[in-house]
Short mmCIF file of C-alpha atoms and ligand atoms in Angstrom, two decimals:
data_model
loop_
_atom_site.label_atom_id
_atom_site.label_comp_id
_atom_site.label_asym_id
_atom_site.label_seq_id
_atom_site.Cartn_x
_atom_site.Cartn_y
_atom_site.Cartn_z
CA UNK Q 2 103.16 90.57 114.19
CA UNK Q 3 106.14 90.68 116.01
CA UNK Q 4 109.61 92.34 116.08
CA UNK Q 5 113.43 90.84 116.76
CA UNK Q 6 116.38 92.55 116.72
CA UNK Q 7 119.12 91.18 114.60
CA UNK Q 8 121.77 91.51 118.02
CA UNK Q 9 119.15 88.60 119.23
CA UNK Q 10 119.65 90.67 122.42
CA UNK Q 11 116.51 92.92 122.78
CA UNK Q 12 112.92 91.05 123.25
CA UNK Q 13 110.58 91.17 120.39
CA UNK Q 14 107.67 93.87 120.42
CA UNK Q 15 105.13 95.41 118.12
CA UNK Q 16 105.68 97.21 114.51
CA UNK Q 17 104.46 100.88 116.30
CA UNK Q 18 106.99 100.03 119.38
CA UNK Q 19 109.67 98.57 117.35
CA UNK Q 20 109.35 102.13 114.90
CA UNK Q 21 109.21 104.52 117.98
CA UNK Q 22 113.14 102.70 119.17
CA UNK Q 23 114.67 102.83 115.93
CA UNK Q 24 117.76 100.74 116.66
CA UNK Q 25 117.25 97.92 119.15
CA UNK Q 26 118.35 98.56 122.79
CA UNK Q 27 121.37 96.00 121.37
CA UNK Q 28 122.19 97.64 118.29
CA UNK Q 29 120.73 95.62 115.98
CA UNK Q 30 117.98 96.39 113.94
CA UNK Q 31 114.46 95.29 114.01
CA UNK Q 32 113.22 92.67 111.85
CA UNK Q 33 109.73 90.44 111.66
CA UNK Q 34 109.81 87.18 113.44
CA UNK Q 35 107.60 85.65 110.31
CA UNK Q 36 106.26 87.52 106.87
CA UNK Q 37 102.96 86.76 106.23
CA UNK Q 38 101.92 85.28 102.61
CA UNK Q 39 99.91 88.11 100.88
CA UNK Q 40 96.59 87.21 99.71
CA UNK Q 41 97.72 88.22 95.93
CA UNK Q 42 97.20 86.59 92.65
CA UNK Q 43 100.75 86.61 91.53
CA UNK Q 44 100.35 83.94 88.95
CA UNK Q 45 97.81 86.59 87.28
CA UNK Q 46 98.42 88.29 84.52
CA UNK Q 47 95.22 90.56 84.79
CA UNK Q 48 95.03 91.79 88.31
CA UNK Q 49 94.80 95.36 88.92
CA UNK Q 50 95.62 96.88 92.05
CA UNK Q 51 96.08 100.31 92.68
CA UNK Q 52 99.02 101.43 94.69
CA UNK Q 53 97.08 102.16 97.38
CA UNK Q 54 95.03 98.73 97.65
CA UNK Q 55 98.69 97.13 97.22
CA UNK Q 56 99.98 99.30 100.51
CA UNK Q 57 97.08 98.23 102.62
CA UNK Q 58 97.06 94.51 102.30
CA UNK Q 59 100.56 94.51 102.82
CA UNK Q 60 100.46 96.62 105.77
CA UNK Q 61 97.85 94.95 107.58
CA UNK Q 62 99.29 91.78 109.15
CA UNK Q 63 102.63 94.18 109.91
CA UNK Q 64 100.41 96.98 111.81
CA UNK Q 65 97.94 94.14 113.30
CA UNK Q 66 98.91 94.94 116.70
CA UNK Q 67 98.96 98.78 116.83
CA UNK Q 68 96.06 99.96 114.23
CA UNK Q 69 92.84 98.82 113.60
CA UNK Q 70 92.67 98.25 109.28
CA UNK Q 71 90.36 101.32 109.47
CA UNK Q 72 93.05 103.49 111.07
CA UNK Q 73 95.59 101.52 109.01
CA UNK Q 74 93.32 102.35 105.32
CA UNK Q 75 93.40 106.20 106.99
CA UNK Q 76 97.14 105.97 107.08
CA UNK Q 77 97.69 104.43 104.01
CA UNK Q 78 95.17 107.04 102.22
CA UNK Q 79 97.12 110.22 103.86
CA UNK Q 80 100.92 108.68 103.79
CA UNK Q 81 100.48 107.26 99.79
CA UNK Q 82 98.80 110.30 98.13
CA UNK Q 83 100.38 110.17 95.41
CA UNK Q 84 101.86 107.96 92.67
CA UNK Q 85 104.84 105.37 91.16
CA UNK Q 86 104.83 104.79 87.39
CA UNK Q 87 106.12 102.29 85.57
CA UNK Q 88 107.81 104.42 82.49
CA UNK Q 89 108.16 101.92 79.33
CA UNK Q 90 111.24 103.23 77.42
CA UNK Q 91 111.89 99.64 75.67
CA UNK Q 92 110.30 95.96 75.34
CA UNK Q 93 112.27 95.02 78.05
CA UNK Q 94 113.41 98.19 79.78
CA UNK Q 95 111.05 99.98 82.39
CA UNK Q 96 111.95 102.99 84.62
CA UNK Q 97 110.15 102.46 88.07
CA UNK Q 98 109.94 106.52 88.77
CA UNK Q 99 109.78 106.68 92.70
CA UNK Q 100 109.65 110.34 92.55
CA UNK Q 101 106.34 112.13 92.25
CA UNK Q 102 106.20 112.41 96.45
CA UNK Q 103 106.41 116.50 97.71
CA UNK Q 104 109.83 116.24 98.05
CA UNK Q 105 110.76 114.35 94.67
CA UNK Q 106 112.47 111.59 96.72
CA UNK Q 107 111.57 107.77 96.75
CA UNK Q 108 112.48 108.32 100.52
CA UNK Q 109 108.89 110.48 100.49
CA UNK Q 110 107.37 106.73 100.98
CA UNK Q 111 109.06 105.70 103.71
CA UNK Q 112 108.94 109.14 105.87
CA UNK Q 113 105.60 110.46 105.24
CA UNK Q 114 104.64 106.85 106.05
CA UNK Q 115 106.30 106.88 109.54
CA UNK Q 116 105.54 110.48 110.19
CA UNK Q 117 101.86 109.84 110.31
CA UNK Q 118 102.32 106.74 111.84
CA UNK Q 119 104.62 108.31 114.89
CA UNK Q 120 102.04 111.51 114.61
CA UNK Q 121 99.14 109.46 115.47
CA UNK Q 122 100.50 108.15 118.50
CA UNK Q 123 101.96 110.99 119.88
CA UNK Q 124 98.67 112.38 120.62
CA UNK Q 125 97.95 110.60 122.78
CA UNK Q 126 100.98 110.04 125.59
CA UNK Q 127 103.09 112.93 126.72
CA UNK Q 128 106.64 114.71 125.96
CA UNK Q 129 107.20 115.41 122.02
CA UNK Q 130 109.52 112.72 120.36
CA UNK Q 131 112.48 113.66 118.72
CA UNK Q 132 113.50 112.15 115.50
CA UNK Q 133 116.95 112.04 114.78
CA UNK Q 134 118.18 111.39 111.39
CA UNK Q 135 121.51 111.64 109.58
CA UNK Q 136 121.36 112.47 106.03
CA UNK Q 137 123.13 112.15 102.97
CA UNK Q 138 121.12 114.16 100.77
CA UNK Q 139 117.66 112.88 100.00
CA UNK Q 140 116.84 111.67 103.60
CA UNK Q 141 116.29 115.52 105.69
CA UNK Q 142 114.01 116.84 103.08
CA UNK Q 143 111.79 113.95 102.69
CA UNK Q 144 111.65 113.29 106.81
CA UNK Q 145 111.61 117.36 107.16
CA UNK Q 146 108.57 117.22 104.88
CA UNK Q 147 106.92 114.43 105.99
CA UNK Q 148 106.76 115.32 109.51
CA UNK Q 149 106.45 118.94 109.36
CA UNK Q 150 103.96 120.77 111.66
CA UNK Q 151 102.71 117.54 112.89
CA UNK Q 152 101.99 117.70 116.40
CA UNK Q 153 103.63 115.88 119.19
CA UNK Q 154 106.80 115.22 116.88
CA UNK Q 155 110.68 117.42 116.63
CA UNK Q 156 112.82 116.61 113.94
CA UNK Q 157 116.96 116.86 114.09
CA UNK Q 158 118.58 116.64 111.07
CA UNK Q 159 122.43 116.48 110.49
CA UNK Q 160 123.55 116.64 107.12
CA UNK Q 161 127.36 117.14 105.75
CA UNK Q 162 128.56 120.36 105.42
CA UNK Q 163 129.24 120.87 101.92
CA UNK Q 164 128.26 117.31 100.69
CA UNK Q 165 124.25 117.96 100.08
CA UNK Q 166 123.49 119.57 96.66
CA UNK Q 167 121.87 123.24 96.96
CA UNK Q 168 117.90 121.97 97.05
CA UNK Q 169 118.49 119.25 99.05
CA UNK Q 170 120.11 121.78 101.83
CA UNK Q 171 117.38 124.14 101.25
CA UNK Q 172 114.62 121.43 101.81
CA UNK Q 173 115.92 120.77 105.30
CA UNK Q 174 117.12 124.21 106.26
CA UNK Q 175 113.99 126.61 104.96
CA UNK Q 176 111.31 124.54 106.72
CA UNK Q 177 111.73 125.98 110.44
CA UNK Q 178 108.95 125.04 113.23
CA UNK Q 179 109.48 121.82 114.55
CA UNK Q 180 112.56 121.09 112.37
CA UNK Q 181 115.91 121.87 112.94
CA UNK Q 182 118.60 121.72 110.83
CA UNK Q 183 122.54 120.80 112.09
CA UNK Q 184 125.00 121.13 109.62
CA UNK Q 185 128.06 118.96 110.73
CA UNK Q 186 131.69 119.64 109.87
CA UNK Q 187 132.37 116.21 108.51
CA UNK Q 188 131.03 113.13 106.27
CA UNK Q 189 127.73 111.23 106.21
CA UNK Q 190 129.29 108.62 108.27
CA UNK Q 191 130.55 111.31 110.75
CA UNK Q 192 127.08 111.87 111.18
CA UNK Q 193 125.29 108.46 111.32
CA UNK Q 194 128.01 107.86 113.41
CA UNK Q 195 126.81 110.56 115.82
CA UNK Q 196 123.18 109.31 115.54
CA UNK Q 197 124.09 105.76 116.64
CA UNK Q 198 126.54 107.28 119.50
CA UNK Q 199 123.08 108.93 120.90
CA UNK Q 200 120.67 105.73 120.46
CA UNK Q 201 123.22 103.85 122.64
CA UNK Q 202 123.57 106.77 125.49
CA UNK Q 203 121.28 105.64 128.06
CA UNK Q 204 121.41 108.64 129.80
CA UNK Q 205 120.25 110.70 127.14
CA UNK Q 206 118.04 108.39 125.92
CA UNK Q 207 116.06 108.17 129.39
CA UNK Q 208 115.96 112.29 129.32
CA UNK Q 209 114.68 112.94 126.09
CA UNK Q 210 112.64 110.64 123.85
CA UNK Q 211 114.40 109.91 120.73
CA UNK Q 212 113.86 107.86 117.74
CA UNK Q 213 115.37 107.67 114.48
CA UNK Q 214 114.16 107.62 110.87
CA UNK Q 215 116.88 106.71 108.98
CA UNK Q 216 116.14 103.66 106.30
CA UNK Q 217 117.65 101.31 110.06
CA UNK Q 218 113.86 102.26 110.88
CA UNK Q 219 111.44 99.57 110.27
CA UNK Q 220 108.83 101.83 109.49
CA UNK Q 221 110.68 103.35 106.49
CA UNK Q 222 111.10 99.97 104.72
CA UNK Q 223 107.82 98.48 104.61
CA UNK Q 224 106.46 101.56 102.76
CA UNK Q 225 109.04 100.80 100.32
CA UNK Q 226 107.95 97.29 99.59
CA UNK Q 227 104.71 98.63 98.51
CA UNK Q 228 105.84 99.87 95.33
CA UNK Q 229 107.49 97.05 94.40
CA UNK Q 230 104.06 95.07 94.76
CA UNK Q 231 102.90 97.63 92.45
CA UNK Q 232 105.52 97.81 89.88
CA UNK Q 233 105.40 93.81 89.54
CA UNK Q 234 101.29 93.46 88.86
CA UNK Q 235 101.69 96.00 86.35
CA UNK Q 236 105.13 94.21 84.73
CA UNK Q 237 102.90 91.07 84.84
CA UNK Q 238 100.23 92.40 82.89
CA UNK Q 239 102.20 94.07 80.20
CA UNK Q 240 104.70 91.18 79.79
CA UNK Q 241 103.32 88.58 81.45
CA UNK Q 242 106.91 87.51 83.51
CA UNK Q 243 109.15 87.92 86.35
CA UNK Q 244 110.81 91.03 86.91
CA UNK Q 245 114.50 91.63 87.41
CA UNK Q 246 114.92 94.39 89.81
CA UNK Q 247 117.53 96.86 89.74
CA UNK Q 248 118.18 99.22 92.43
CA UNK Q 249 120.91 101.82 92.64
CA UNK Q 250 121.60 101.40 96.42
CA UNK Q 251 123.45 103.29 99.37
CA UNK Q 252 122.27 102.09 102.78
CA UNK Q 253 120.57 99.12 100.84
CA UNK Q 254 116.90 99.94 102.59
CA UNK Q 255 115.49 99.54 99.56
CA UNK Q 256 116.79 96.77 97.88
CA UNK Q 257 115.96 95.19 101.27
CA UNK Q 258 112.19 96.28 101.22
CA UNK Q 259 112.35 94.48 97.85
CA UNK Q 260 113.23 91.09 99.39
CA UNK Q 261 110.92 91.75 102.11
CA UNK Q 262 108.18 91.63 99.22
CA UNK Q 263 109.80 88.81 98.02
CA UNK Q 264 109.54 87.73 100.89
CA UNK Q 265 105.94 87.92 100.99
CA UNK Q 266 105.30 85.55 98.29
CA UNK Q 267 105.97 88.38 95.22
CA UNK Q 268 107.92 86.33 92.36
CA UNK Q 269 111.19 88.30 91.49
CA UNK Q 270 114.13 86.96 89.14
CA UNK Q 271 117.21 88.82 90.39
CA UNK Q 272 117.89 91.57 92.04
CA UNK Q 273 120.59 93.88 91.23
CA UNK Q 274 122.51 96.07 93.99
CA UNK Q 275 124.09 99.07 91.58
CA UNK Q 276 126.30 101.23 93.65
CA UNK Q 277 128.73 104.06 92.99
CA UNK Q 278 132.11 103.52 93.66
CA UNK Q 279 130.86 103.10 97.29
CA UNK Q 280 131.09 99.43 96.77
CA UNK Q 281 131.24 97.48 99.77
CA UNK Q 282 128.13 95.04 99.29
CA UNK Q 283 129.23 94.51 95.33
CA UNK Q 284 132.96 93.49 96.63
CA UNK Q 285 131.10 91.53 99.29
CA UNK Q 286 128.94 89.90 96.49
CA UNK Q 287 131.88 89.24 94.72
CA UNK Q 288 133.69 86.83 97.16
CA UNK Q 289 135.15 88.85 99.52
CA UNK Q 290 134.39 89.89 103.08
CA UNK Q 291 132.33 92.22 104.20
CA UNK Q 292 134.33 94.91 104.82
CA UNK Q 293 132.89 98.37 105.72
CA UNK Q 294 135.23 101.43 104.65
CA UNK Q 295 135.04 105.35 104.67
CA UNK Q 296 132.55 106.90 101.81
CA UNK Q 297 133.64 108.34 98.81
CA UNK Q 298 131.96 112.02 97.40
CA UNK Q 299 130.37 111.05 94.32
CA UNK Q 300 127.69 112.81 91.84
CA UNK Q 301 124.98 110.12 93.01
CA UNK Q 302 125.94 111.44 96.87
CA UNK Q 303 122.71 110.25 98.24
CA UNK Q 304 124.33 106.78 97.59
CA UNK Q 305 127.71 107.35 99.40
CA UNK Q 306 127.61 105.67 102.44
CA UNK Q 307 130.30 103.22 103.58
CA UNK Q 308 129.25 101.22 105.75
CA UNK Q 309 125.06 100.56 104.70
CA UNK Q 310 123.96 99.74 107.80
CA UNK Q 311 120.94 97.29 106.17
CA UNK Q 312 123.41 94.94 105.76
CA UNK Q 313 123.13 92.94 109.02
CA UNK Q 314 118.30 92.48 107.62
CA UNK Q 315 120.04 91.17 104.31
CA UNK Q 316 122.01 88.29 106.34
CA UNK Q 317 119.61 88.09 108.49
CA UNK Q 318 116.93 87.03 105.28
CA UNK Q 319 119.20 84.76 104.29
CA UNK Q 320 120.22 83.30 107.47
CA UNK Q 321 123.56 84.06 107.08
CA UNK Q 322 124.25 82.28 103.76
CA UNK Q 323 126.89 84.29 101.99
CA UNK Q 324 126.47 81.80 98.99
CA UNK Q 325 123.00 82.08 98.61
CA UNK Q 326 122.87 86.10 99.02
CA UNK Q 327 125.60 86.26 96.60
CA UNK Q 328 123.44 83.43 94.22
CA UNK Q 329 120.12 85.62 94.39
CA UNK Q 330 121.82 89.56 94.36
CA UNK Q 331 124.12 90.50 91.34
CA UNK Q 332 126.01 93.90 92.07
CA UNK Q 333 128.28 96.05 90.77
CA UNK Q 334 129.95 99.62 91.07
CA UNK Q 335 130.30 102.55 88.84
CA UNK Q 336 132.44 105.64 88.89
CA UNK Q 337 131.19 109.44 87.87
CA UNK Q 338 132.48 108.91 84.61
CA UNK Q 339 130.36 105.89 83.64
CA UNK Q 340 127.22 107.61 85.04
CA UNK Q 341 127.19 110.74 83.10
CA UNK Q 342 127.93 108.80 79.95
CA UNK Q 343 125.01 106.99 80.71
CA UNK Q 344 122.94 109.61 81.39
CA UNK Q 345 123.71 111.05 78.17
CA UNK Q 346 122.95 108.15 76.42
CA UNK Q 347 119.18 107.43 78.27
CA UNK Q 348 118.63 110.96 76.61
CA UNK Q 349 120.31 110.20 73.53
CA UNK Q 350 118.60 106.89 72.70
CA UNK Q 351 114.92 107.45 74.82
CA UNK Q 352 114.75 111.04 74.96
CA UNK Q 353 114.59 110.31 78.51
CA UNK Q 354 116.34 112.09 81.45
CA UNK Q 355 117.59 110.33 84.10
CA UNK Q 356 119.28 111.88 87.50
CA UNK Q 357 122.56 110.31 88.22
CA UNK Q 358 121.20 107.37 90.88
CA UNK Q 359 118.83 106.19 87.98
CA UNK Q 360 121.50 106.27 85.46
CA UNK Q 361 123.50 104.04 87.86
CA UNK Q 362 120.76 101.41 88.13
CA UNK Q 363 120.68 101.42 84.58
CA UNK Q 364 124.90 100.53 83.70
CA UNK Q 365 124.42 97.88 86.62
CA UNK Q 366 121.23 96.35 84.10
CA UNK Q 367 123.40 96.31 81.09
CA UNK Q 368 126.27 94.60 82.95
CA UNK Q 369 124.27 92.16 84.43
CA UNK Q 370 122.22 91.52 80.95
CA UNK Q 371 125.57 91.21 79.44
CA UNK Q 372 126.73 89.04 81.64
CA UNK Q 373 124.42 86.26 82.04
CA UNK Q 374 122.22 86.48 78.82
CA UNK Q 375 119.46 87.10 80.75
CA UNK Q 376 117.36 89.52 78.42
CA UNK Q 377 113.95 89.66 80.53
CA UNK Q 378 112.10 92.35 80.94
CA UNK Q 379 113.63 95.01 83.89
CA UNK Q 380 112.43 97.45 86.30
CA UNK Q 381 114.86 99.95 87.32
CA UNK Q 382 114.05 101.47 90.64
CA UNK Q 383 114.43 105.70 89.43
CA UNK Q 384 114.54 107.57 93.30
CA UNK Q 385 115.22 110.64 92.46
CA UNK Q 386 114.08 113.59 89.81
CA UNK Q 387 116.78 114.99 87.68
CA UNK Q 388 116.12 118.41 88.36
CA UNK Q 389 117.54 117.43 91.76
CA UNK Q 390 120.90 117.30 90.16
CA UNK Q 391 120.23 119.47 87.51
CA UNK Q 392 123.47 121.24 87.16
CA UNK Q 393 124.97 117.43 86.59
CA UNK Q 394 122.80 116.58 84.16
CA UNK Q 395 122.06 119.42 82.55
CA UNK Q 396 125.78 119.87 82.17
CA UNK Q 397 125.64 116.28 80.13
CA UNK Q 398 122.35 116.72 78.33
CA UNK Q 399 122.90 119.87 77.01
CA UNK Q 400 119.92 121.30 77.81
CA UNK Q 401 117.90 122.60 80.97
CA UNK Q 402 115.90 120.41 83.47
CA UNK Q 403 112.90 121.73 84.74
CA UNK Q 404 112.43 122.19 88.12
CA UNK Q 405 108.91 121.08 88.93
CA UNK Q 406 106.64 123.89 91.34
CA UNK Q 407 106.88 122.31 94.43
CA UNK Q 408 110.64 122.40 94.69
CA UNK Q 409 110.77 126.11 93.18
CA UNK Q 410 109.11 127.34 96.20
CA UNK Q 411 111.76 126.00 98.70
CA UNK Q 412 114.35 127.67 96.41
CA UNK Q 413 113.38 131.03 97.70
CA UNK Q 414 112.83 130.86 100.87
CA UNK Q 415 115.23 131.66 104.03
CA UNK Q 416 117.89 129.37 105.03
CA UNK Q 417 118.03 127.84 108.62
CA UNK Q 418 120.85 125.85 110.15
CA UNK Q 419 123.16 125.43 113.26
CA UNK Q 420 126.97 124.57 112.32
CA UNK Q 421 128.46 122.32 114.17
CA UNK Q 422 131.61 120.15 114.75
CA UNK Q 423 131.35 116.30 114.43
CA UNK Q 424 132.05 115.66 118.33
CA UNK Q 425 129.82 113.90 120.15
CA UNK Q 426 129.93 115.82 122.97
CA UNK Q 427 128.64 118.83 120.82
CA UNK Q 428 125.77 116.97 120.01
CA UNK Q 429 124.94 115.50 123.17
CA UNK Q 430 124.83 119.02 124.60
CA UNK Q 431 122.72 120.65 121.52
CA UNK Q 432 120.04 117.78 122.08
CA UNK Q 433 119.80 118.70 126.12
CA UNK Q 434 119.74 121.98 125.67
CA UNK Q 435 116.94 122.29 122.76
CA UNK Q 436 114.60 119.21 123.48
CA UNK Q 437 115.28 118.31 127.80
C1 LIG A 149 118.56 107.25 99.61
C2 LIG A 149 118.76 107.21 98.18
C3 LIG A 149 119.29 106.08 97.53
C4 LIG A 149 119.76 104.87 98.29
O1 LIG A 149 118.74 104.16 98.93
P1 LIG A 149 119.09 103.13 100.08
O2 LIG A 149 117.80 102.63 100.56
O3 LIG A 149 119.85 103.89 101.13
O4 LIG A 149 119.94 102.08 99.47
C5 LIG A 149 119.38 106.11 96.16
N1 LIG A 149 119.01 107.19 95.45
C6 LIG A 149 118.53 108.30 96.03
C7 LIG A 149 118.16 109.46 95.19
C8 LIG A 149 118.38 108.35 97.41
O5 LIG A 149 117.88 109.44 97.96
#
């Protein structure tokens, strides 16, 4: 299969060549030129496929060029090790918990995916590649984690001074060897911003050999449509229909790897794009333009982005039809307020505790149920564990959230980071210095 670039600037190229650039030499980002049709039995209501089957027959025709489907099963077995349950909490209200990766973060899909994928490669050509990757929260640790100690591969990271809760700092900053940890006087867009300013420096880019893995990375989304594929056989069987999809959304990767299943012949009703009060692409959906603005600190941070850069693959699906991306995506926005009252209620009314992103997904369900009548049964995308924002829920609940082992252990350990101001030129000069 082959690669474009949304800038329709850049030639196409392979799934393992189109990872290893990140952002297209014009900007844009990479995108298939055709999605296969899966061989699935989507009209079945008794298929069972394990998550793992699901992830290999959807990565196949996408990796046919780079791996053979031995190495690609190999991947699949080592990236996917663990699993996605579909929580029932009512007859038509299911929690899709995308959390039970090492680093309790849906994004665990996406970047132990492409770590293994990059890893493999590396091996066997010189110079280490550099990942560069601007986080919001969730994003470092899962990346940090995913490509660890893997040989051939440094990670940068450059998260928000200030803005990332306490574990999500310490995830990125107690790791050490081949991760480093830059903590930038400024927003989340301050640093994307930086991390685009570097793809585009040719000179810098011709020194040092850097790639990103921020959800602009093609590798990070088609993980993410494997769950999805998963989540829908298993709706199908219980219920017998066609999901509604709601996904609480910052840089809209995965809502997009949701269309890109979609895409691929799964059956889907609507999709729903909840947001904080980030709400660029539910004022977009609404009528109005598309207009990108600075992000607003929130209690669901890693959803405060302000301009989501997977806009530009959501046109792109569409062809540019405003009318029909506004006909197939319902969205809408919520402030702090409405998400710890809901929160409070998913515990009152399931005994269920939700972290503040999965809460959001949740108000934008009830809206859009209320709405349009629709009352079909609903998967709501959950991407993060509530202990992960345990002193916000936990504040609301009333009670404490348990922090599982895994994340415990980063808790203790010694913190590791490099301030920094939000200048390029600061950057630029950090990246010659530590990887030339
Ligand atoms: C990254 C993240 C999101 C947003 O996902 P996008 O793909 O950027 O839309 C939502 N919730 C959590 C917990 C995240 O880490």
């Amino acid at each position: 299969m082959r690669f474009f670039s949304t800038g329709g600037q850049s030639p196409e190229i392979s799934f393992l060549k189109a990872a290893e650039q990140g952002l297209a030499p014009d900007g844009g980002l990479y995108m298939p030129t055709e999605f296969p049709s899966l061989p699935l039995p989507f009209d079945s209501p008794n298929s069972e496929f394990s998550l793992q089957q699901l992830a290999k027959i959807c990565s196949y025709p996408f990796l046919d060029e780079d791996l053979s489907s031995d190495d690609t099963d190999r991947l699949i077995d080592d990236a996917i090790n663990f699993e996605a349950p579909l929580v029932q909490l009512s007859e038509t209200l299911f929690i899709l918990e995308l959390f039970h990766g090492p680093t309790l973060a849906f994004k665990d899909f996406g970047a132990r995916f492409m770590a293994r994928l990059f890893s493999a490669h590396r091996t066997r050509s010189n110079g280490d590649l550099v990942i560069l990757v601007a986080t919001s929260g969730d994003t470092g640790g899962a990346v940090a984690g995913g490509f660890y100690d893997l040989p051939g591969v440094q990670v940068c990271l450059l998260y928000p001074e200030g803005k990332v809760s306490d574990l999500q700092r310490k995830q990125m900053t107690t790791l050490g060897k081949n991760v480093t940890a830059l903590e930038i006087s400024g927003t989340f867009d301050d640093c994307q911003k930086l991390v685009k300013q570097a793809f585009s420096d040719q000179k810098l880019n011709n020194a040092l050999n850097l790639s990103s893995a921020n959800s602009i990375n093609i590798a990070r989304l088609l993980p993410q449509s494997f769950y999805y594929l998963h989540a829908f056989f298993q709706l199908k069987k219980l219920t017998n229909q066609t999901p509604v999809f709601s996904v609480p959304s910052g840089n809209f990767g995965n809502l997009t790897a949701g269309l890109f299943a979609e895409k691929m012949g799964m059956p889907v009703k609507k999709f729903i794009a909840a947001t904080n009060r980030n709400d660029v692409v539910p004022q977009y959906l609404s009528g109005t333009d598309f207009k990108p603005r600075p992000s607003i600190q929130t209690i669901s941070n890693a959803m405060d982005v302000g301009n989501p850069s997977n806009f530009s693959r959501i046109r792109s699906l569409f062809d540019g039809d405003d009318e029909r991306i506004r006909k197939h995506i319902f969205g809408t926005a919520y402030s702090d307020e409405q998400t710890r009252k809901k929160i409070g209620d998913l515990y009152q009314e399931f005994g269920y505790i939700a972290d503040p992103h999965t809460a959001v997904g949740v108000l934008a369900l009830d809206q859009y149920r209320e709405q349009s009548g629709d009352d079909s049964p609903a998967i709501v995308l959950s991407t993060a564990h509530p202990s992960k924002f345990a002193d916000v829920v936990e504040e609301v609940i009333g009670r404490e959230v348990e922090i599982p082992e895994r994340l415990k252990k980063a808790k203790e350990k010694e913190e590791k980071s490099i301030p920094m101001d939000a200048g390029y030129d600061s950057l630029k000069e950090f990246l010659t210095e530590q990887y030339g």
